[in-house]
Amino acid sequence: MGKKIKLGVTGFSRTGKTVFIGSLTQALLTSDAWVKKRGQGPLAQFTPFELGQFTCGSIRDDIHSDFPQFPFRKVLDSLTNKHAKWPVPTEGISHLVLDLDFHIKKKFWERDKKIQLELIDYPGEWLADLPMFEQTYDAWSDDMLDRAKESVRKEWSQVYMQEVNELDPEQDDEGVLERLTDIWAQYLSTAASNGLVFNQPGRLLRPDALRHSPVLRLIPIPESKRQSRLGKKLQNRFKEYQQKVIKPFYKNYFSKIDRQIVLIDILRTLELGEPAYNELIDSLNLILKSFKYGKGSILDWATGHNTTHVLFAATKADHVVRGDRANLEKLLRKIIRHVDDRNRFKSSVKHYDMMEIASVKASEDRMTVNPPKREILFGKPHQADKNGAYDPGGLPLDIPPDWDSMEFQFLHFEPLSMLDAQYDGFPTINLGKALNFLIGDDFK
Amino acid sequence: MTDQSRPEPINEETVAINSSSNQEDDINTVSASAKESKATHDTNKRHPQEILEPTESITPEPVTTEDISATYNNRHWSRAFWTFVIFAASWLTYATTISLIDVWKTNLWFAIPLTVVTSIFVIVLVLLIRREWRAIKAVDSIDNTQNQLRKFIDEESPAGVHNTLEPILSGISKYYPEEFRHFEEARADRQTTHEYLSLLNNVLLSKIDKDVDTAIHNATLSVSALVAISPHPALDATIVMIRSNMLIRKIGRMYGLEPTGLASLRLFKKTIINAITAAGIEELGSLLIDEIGANMTVKALKVLAEGAVNARRMYRLGHLAKNYMRPVAIST
């Protein structure tokens, strides 16, 4: 019986959780392809692999066999197809348990050991619900309506605001509530598609098994209407949502995670501008408070503060040239500095680190031949007809940048055709390094 | 400040960046970007201005083992020794030349083979001295290499670290060609000193470490067995000295130093001095071992105890040599 490690892959929607889990799994399953080329391949910088300790990984179908399993095969097919494309967004929660076999050799003995790694995929929209658990309906309602009146959200929430202002709060009609919920969900959907991440209730965007269930008929209403019959009903529904939706999700999947990787899509946030950036900082600040970080002491263990290693990863490192990857990491460090400006998080966790990663490298690093030589990327941007060489542009060096003068754009690359990935794993940037930080210490 | 340019397609010819590309150029590109980024990070309200008055470093230079070991050097004896060497060599050359001239005058048939043999001897001697000189230089440069490495690690310069280690890596590549190839192929993707050193440790040095440990283990066993059956203490000392020298030479070869006869003696001396100056606790440990050995010797297992104590010494010497000669200290 080996050590069990629960790795929480955390991130808002479209940050690459599914691709990360798929690529990591494939890397662990195909590690033998790189045995003769240690130091290279998707597990490069994963010390147990480079030292020759790590033997192989295998998927366990018998554990959590009554829960949905992560659609590894579908993700693999989607990315290794001749016309490769990114996997479809995750609709519900799924598990994947891997056995990692390794051997350790000491002076007088040699032993084969095993680590059981559990990965969980879930829709990123659900993550935004975690801060609701600590709130009352009144506080939540005020917060949501205040946000809906801010900057870009104001335009998208106009219909809802108009409807809710005209609402008769004494009218206890489930049909009216359903209609208003649809309008609220439409507003949230518009905000999400524009890159804003703090959209509550998150289940309205990805309801999965709760589709059409009454508990999801939850909307914020103005303070003046909260003492009505509808107000009372929504207060009860909020509590119900906390107990029946958020609590089980948190308790079953987040409260016991040992290691955590937080995926952050900095490039997309910068492209979307100041509102998306501000909301990302706020949301991360609120969400990180929901996790139980610890130093690994017995007291931490007894109080359930199990998460000892946290890695913040700036995704899409393959969308900038090599020379800019160090800057991407620096941007991430500055963002986390803003998120955790009081070092509350840093002082509570045993190990944390930050790095840039690309779970599946969608571009190839190239250099122009004629002087002045410069680094460029070769790949297929979204909506381009074929692969080509592109200058992806530079990164802003300050965070927050001067939004008025900045017009940041980046190319959204589609995955390259990677038929060999079936056997060799996907080309990656820092995937092995990330894995080494998260579980490298456990190979003892 | 922003460093932005818009994304655009490239119509000119391009080439893939891979491990065969010049890593130093790549590293410099990254470093340049990083430095630029650092510059923009400064939010201090002071205005930049040039400082015209003289300045000095406020950080004292770290005391190195070279500085400590320098105090052990006796310059006068060193001068006397080298003067004697030059004196003896001059007289030998003079005497040989005069003798050859005499032979050429008296007997031509003897003169030709004698001149050929003498010439061959001189050439072989020069080559040997040159080889020894280089090996001694390599041994002497260990401390310097470590200091250089520390400096480049502090400066976050993977190119500097690589250049410093290059002569040693070239020596290693002769004995570990496959591991060296893996290292060379992968190093282009390592862009920080930490990543570079991790790769070096994981792919190359971990394998050498294992072999060095095996060599130490074997030497320890053979010394304990030989000393246990040796009939005389003088023979014990000879066995330990010869075996120690062989072990140090072997470890040096594995770590890319290629020590020769004299160089390995110098390595032996430097290992001991380094160990003594680096950690006084080692001496304490040695005393304890002697104490334990002495107590055991008065007991029935005198012979085995002697073997065990010598084995322990050999083991410790092996590990001291390993720590001293390993290109990258284990702690880094």
XYZ file of N, CA, C and O in Angstrom, chain A residues 93-163:
284
model
N -17.844 16.850 -12.751
C -16.645 16.459 -12.010
C -16.197 15.051 -12.424
O -17.035 14.200 -12.751
N -14.915 14.825 -12.452
C -14.420 13.482 -12.781
C -13.085 13.231 -12.070
O -12.368 14.178 -11.752
N -12.795 11.957 -11.849
C -11.584 11.557 -11.126
C -10.653 10.789 -12.040
O -11.095 10.166 -12.985
N -9.410 10.796 -11.662
C -8.465 9.882 -12.298
C -7.438 9.501 -11.238
O -6.815 10.372 -10.626
N -7.302 8.204 -11.015
C -6.329 7.741 -10.022
C -5.208 7.007 -10.754
O -5.463 6.137 -11.592
N -3.987 7.410 -10.443
C -2.826 6.806 -11.101
C -1.928 6.156 -10.060
O -1.733 6.703 -8.972
N -1.390 5.020 -10.405
C -0.356 4.394 -9.576
C 0.997 4.754 -10.171
O 1.219 4.540 -11.365
N 1.857 5.301 -9.365
C 3.204 5.645 -9.849
C 4.198 4.700 -9.195
O 4.400 4.735 -7.981
N 4.789 3.838 -9.992
C 5.741 2.853 -9.463
C 7.153 3.425 -9.499
O 7.553 4.039 -10.490
N 7.874 3.204 -8.453
C 9.265 3.647 -8.429
C 10.074 2.732 -7.533
O 9.511 1.947 -6.760
N 11.383 2.788 -7.688
C 12.216 2.005 -6.790
C 13.274 2.894 -6.147
O 13.732 3.871 -6.738
N 13.599 2.539 -4.931
C 14.646 3.294 -4.243
C 15.774 2.338 -3.881
O 15.524 1.196 -3.502
N 16.973 2.843 -4.038
C 18.139 2.004 -3.766
C 18.967 2.672 -2.684
O 19.437 3.795 -2.867
N 19.082 2.017 -1.576
C 19.933 2.535 -0.506
C 21.209 1.695 -0.472
O 21.394 0.813 -1.299
N 22.046 1.942 0.529
C 23.329 1.250 0.571
C 23.170 -0.269 0.627
O 23.820 -1.020 -0.057
N 22.271 -0.698 1.495
C 22.191 -2.136 1.735
C 20.889 -2.781 1.263
O 20.686 -3.950 1.456
N 19.986 -1.982 0.736
C 18.726 -2.581 0.296
C 18.119 -1.797 -0.859
O 18.435 -0.653 -1.093
N 17.233 -2.470 -1.532
C 16.560 -1.895 -2.690
C 15.083 -2.236 -2.576
O 14.755 -3.375 -2.221
N 14.205 -1.277 -2.841
C 12.779 -1.558 -2.659
C 11.948 -0.962 -3.781
O 12.225 0.140 -4.251
N 10.912 -1.670 -4.180
C 9.934 -1.119 -5.119
C 8.807 -0.495 -4.318
O 8.303 -1.116 -3.382
N 8.421 0.698 -4.677
C 7.351 1.376 -3.943
C 6.333 1.951 -4.919
O 6.524 1.935 -6.137
N 5.282 2.508 -4.337
C 4.159 2.981 -5.146
C 3.595 4.255 -4.540
O 3.529 4.374 -3.314
N 3.205 5.172 -5.394
C 2.465 6.352 -4.931
C 1.150 6.379 -5.694
O 1.128 6.140 -6.899
N 0.087 6.645 -4.955
C -1.218 6.715 -5.621
C -1.591 8.187 -5.784
O -1.763 8.897 -4.790
N -1.653 8.625 -7.014
C -1.917 10.040 -7.297
C -3.352 10.197 -7.793
O -3.739 9.590 -8.784
N -4.110 11.012 -7.085
C -5.510 11.229 -7.488
C -5.653 12.631 -8.065
O -5.283 13.623 -7.440
N -6.189 12.686 -9.272
C -6.397 13.973 -9.947
C -7.894 14.198 -10.128
O -8.623 13.253 -10.418
N -8.325 15.422 -9.962
C -9.755 15.707 -10.097
C -9.950 16.836 -11.099
O -9.290 17.874 -11.014
N -10.840 16.606 -12.038
C -11.174 17.662 -13.000
C -12.598 18.120 -12.724
O -13.462 17.302 -12.360
N -12.824 19.396 -12.864
C -14.163 19.944 -12.609
C -14.282 21.240 -13.409
O -13.273 21.843 -13.786
N -15.497 21.709 -13.640
C -15.643 22.967 -14.377
C -15.108 24.136 -13.544
O -15.435 24.253 -12.358
N -14.301 24.973 -14.161
C -13.698 26.092 -13.437
C -14.729 27.067 -12.895
O -14.471 27.782 -11.927
N -15.890 27.078 -13.520
C -16.932 28.010 -13.066
C -17.353 27.711 -11.627
O -17.766 28.611 -10.899
N -17.244 26.444 -11.235
C -17.682 26.066 -9.880
C -16.773 26.642 -8.798
O -17.178 26.781 -7.654
N -15.555 26.921 -9.204
C -14.591 27.438 -8.227
C -15.053 28.777 -7.642
O -14.811 29.072 -6.465
N -15.722 29.557 -8.479
C -16.165 30.885 -8.034
C -17.185 30.802 -6.906
O -17.417 31.784 -6.197
N -17.793 29.627 -6.728
C -18.816 29.475 -5.675
C -18.212 29.380 -4.269
O -18.922 29.636 -3.292
N -16.956 28.986 -4.167
C -16.379 28.714 -2.842
C -16.513 29.879 -1.856
O -16.880 29.660 -0.698
N -16.255 31.132 -2.270
C -16.403 32.219 -1.289
C -17.840 32.400 -0.791
O -18.054 32.977 0.275
N -18.828 31.895 -1.540
C -20.237 32.037 -1.111
C -20.513 31.314 0.197
O -21.446 31.648 0.923
N -19.693 30.315 0.468
C -19.929 29.483 1.640
C -19.810 30.277 2.945
O -20.436 29.951 3.950
N -19.030 31.320 2.899
C -18.799 32.124 4.108
C -19.764 33.310 4.181
O -19.711 34.084 5.130
N -20.616 33.459 3.196
C -21.459 34.665 3.138
C -22.906 34.389 3.561
O -23.337 33.238 3.624
N -23.625 35.517 3.840
C -25.078 35.414 4.020
C -25.711 35.809 2.696
O -25.038 36.403 1.826
N -27.001 35.540 2.580
C -27.668 35.896 1.328
C -27.608 37.405 1.106
O -27.361 37.869 -0.008
N -27.808 38.159 2.178
C -27.815 39.621 2.053
C -26.470 40.131 1.535
O -26.414 40.956 0.619
N -25.409 39.638 2.146
C -24.064 40.081 1.744
C -23.773 39.675 0.305
O -23.239 40.460 -0.483
N -24.168 38.446 -0.006
C -23.922 37.956 -1.375
C -24.694 38.786 -2.396
O -24.171 39.187 -3.436
N -25.955 39.039 -2.060
C -26.826 39.779 -2.961
C -26.266 41.188 -3.217
O -26.202 41.635 -4.366
N -25.862 41.837 -2.135
C -25.287 43.187 -2.284
C -24.051 43.151 -3.164
O -23.880 43.981 -4.060
N -23.195 42.172 -2.889
C -21.940 42.050 -3.634
C -22.211 41.821 -5.126
O -21.608 42.467 -5.988
N -23.129 40.920 -5.413
C -23.411 40.585 -6.806
C -24.012 41.782 -7.556
O -23.640 42.073 -8.697
N -24.944 42.486 -6.886
C -25.582 43.625 -7.555
C -24.598 44.782 -7.727
O -24.628 45.471 -8.752
N -23.722 44.948 -6.732
C -22.688 45.991 -6.872
C -21.770 45.686 -8.052
O -21.441 46.568 -8.843
N -21.363 44.427 -8.152
C -20.486 44.037 -9.271
C -21.191 44.225 -10.609
O -20.575 44.624 -11.600
N -22.483 43.887 -10.612
C -23.243 43.979 -11.865
C -23.372 45.432 -12.346
O -23.640 45.677 -13.519
N -23.165 46.369 -11.423
C -23.275 47.785 -11.823
C -21.921 48.372 -12.223
O -21.837 49.510 -12.642
N -20.860 47.554 -12.075
C -19.505 48.061 -12.331
C -19.117 47.948 -13.800
O -19.525 47.008 -14.483
N -18.300 48.854 -14.246
C -17.668 48.918 -15.581
C -18.369 48.089 -16.655
O -19.542 48.341 -16.973
N -17.689 47.116 -17.190
C -18.242 46.407 -18.357
C -19.469 45.564 -18.014
O -20.327 45.328 -18.863
N -19.562 45.105 -16.790
C -20.703 44.265 -16.414
C -22.025 45.047 -16.496
O -23.085 44.463 -16.711
N -21.917 46.339 -16.296
C -23.113 47.185 -16.257
C -23.963 47.016 -17.524
O -25.182 46.855 -17.463
N -23.266 47.009 -18.640
C -23.967 46.909 -19.931
C -24.672 45.553 -20.071
O -25.807 45.465 -20.511
N -24.004 44.489 -19.659
C -24.552 43.142 -19.841
C -25.688 42.845 -18.847
O -26.521 41.986 -19.084
N -25.679 43.544 -17.697
C -26.676 43.232 -16.662
C -27.913 44.138 -16.738
O -28.799 44.045 -15.897
N -27.943 45.004 -17.747
C -29.044 45.981 -17.838
C -30.417 45.313 -17.820
O -31.326 45.726 -17.092
N -30.563 44.248 -18.606
C -31.868 43.572 -18.717
C -32.279 43.031 -17.351
O -33.422 43.214 -16.916
N -31.335 42.391 -16.698
C -31.659 41.801 -15.391
C -32.035 42.889 -14.393
O -33.023 42.763 -13.652
N -31.282 43.973 -14.379
C -31.532 45.061 -13.426
C -32.929 45.642 -13.642
O -33.654 45.925 -12.681
N -33.262 45.795 -14.871
C -34.584 46.340 -15.200
C -35.681 45.394 -14.714
O -36.636 45.812 -14.062
N -35.485 44.104 -14.993
C -36.490 43.101 -14.610
C -36.622 43.017 -13.093
O -37.720 42.933 -12.557
